[in-house]
Coordinates of C-alpha atoms in Angstrom, one line a residue:
Chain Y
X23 CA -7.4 73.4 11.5
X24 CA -4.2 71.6 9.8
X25 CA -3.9 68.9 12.6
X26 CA -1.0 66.8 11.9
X27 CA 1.2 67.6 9.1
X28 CA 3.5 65.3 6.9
X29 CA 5.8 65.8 4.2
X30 CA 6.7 64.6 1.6
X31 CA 4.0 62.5 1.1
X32 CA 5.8 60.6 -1.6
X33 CA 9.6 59.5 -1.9
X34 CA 11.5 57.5 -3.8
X35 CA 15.4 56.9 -2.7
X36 CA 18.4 54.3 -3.5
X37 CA 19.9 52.4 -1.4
X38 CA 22.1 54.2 1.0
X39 CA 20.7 57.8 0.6
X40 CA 19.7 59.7 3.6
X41 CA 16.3 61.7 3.9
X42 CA 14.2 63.8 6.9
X43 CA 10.7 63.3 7.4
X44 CA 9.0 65.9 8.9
X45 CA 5.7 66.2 11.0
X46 CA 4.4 69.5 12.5
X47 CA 1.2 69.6 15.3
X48 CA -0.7 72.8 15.5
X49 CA -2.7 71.2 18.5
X50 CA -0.5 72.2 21.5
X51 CA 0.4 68.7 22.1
X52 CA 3.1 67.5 24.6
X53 CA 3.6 64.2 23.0
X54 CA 4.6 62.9 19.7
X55 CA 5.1 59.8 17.4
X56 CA 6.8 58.0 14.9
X57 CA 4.8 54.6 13.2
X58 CA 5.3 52.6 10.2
X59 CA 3.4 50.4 8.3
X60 CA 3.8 47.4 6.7
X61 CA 1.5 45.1 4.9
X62 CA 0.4 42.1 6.9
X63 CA 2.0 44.4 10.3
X64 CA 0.2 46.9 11.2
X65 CA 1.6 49.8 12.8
X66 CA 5.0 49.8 14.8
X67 CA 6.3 52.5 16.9
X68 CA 9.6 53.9 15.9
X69 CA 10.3 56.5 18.2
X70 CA 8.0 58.8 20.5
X71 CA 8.8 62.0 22.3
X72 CA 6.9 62.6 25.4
X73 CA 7.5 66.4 26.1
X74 CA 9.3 68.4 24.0
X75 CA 13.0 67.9 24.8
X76 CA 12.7 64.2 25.3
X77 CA 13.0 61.1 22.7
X78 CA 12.4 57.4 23.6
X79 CA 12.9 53.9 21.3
X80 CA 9.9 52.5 20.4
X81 CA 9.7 49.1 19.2
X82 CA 11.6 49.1 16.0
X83 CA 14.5 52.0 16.2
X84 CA 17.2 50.9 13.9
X85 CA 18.3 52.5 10.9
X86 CA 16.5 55.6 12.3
X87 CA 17.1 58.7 14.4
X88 CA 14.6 61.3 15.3
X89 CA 14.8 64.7 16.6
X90 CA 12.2 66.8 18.5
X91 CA 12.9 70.0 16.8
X92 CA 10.5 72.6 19.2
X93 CA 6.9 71.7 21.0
X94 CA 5.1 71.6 17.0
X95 CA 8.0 69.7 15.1
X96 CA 9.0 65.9 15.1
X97 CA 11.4 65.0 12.6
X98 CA 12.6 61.3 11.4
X99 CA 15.9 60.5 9.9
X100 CA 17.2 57.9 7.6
X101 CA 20.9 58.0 7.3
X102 CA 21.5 55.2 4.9
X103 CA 17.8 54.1 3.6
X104 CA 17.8 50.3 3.2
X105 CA 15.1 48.1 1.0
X106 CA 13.4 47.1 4.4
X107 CA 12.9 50.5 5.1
X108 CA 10.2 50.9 2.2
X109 CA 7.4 51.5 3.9
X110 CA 4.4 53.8 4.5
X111 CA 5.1 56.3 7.7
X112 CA 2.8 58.0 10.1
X113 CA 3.5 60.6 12.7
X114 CA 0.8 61.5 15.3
X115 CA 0.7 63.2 18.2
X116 CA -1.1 63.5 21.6
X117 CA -2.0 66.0 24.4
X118 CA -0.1 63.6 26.8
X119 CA 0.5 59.9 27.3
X120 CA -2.1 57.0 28.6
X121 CA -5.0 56.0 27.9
X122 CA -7.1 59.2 28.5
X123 CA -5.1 61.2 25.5
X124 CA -6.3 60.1 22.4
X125 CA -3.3 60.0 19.4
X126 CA -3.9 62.3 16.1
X127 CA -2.3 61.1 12.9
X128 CA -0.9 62.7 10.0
X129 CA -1.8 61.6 6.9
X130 CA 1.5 59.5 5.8
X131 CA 4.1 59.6 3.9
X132 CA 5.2 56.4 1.6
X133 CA 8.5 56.1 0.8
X134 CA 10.0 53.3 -1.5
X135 CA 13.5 52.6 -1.4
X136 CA 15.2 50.8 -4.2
Chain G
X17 CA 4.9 40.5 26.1
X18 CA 2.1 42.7 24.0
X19 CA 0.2 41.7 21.0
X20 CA -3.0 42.4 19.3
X21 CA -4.7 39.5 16.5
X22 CA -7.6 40.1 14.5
X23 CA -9.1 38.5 12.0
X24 CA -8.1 38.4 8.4
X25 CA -10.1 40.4 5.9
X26 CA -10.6 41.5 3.7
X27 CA -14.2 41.6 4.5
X28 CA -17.2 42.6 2.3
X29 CA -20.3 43.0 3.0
X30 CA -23.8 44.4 2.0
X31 CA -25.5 47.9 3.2
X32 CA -27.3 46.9 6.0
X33 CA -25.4 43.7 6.6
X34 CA -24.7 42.8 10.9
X35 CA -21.0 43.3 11.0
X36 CA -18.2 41.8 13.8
X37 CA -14.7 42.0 13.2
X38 CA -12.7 40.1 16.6
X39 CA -9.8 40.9 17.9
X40 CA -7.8 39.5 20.9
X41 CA -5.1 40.2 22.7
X42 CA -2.0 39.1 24.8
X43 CA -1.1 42.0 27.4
X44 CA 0.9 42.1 30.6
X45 CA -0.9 44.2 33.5
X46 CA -4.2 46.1 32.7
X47 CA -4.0 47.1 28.9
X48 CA -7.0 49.5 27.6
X49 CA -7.9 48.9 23.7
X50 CA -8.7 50.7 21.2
X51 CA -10.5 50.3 17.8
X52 CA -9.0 53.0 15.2
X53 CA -10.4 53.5 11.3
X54 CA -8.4 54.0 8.5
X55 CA -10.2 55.9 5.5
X56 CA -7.9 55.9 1.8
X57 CA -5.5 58.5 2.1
X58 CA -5.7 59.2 5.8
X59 CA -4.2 58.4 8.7
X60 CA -5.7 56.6 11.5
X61 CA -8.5 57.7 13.7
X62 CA -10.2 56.9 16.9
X63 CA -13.3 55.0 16.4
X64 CA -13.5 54.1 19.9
X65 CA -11.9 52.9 23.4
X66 CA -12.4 50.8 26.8
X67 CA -10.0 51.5 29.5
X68 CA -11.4 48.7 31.9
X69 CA -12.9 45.1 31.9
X70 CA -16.8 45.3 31.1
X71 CA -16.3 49.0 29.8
X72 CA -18.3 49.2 26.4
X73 CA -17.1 51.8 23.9
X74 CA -19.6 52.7 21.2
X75 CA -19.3 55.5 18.8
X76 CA -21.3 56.3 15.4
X77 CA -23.0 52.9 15.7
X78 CA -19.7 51.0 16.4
X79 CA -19.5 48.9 19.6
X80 CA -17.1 47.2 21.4
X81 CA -17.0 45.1 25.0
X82 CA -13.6 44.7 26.9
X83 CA -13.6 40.9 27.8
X84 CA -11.1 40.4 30.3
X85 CA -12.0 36.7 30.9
X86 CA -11.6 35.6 27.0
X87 CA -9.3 38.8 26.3
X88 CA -11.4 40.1 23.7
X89 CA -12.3 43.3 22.0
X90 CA -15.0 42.2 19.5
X91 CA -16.0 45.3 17.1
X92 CA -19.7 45.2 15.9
X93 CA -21.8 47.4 14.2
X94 CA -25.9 46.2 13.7
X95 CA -26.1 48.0 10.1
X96 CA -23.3 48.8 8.0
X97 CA -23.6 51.7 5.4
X98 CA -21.2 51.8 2.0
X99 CA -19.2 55.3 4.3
X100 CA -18.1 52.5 6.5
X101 CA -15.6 51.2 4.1
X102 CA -12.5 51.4 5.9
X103 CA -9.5 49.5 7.3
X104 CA -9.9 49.2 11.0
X105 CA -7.4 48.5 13.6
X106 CA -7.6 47.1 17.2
X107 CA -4.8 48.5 19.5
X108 CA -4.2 48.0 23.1
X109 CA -1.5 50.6 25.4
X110 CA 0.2 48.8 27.8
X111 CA 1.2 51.1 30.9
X112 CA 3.6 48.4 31.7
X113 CA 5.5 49.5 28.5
X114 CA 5.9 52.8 29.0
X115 CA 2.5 53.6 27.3
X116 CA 3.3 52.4 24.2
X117 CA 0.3 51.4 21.7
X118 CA 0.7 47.8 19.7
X119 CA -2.0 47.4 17.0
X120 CA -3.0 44.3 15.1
X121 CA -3.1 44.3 11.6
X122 CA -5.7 45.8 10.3
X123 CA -8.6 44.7 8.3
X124 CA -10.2 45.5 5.8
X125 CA -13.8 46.1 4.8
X126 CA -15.7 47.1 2.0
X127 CA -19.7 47.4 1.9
X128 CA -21.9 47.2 -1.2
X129 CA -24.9 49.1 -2.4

């Protein structure tokens, strides 16, 4: 059973390139999520879906965009990848939202932007 | 607003060795918290969870009592083994924020032979 699914796992980009992350559930899972990770931060949400069709701001939005592709697909967007975007990024997913619905994570993917 | 602080690591400890790692937090409304594990490599997973005051959650050893009075999550485990090295997390979802999760920063902990 895949789980959550990331890729790449590594990138590196310049200043002002654009990139997609992509993250793929296998689970049947309504809701979806977008984190980062920083040193010394812990994990901040980005952007969430909570049914497929739907997209919400997390805590920390800018400099991204995020489109829920189908029920299994959640993609994240850079369109012009700054320094303080370097980062390590996990997706996860859930069967809903609250409490009772435990999140899933993908594995990461760290991307360094120079 | 919503935030999670636990201690600093990194810890290490010896096999066998009691372990606590605290964690409070600042919530508005009735949070529920959440202890997740981070292995190298992985992502995170649920270790476990409290939705209520006085709710204990316990999983492979692990425990943890929701404090409402000193808004506390203590993690504790009575004998650590060198498989529980790992970066845990304490996390608390705010329904009054639309459900979102705000975890602290993580700490660290290796255990010896």
């Amino acid at each position: 059973n895949a789980g959550v699914t990331q890729t790449p796992k590594f990138q590196v980009l310049k200043t002002g390139q654009s990139m997609t992350l992509q993250c793929a559930q296998d689970m049947n899972h309504n809701s979806m999520y977008w984190y980062r990770q920083d040193p010394g931060m812990g994990l901040r949400l980005i952007y969430y879906s909570a049914s497929e069709g739907t997209t919400d701001k997390g805590e920390v939005p800018n400099g991204y965009n995020v489109s829920r592709l189908n029920k299994r697909e959640f993609s994240l967007r850079l369109e012009s990848a700054a320094p303080s975007q370097t980062s390590v990024y996990f997706c996860a997913s859930s069967v809903g939202q609250g409490p009772t619905y435990e999140q899933y994570f993908g594995p990461g993917t760290r991307l360094t932007v120079t | 607003g919503n935030s999670v602080t636990q201690m600093e690591g990194p810890v290490t400890l010896s096999e066998e060795a009691f372990l606590t790692i605290n964690c409070t937090y600042t919530a508005t409304g009735y949070p529920s918290l959440f202890w997740y594990v981070q292995y190298p490599g992985e992502g995170l997973q649920l270790l476990l969870k409290a939705t209520k005051a006085d709710d204990k959650g316990s999983n492979k050893g692990f425990e943890a009592t929701y404090r409402k009075e000193t808004t506390s999550f203590h993690l504790e485990k009575g004998s650590v083994q060198v498989s529980d090295s790992a970066v845990y997390f304490c996390a608390l979802l705010s329904p009054n924020t639309g459900n979102q999760f705000y975890f602290g920063t993580g700490t660290s902990l290796t255990v010896i032979p």
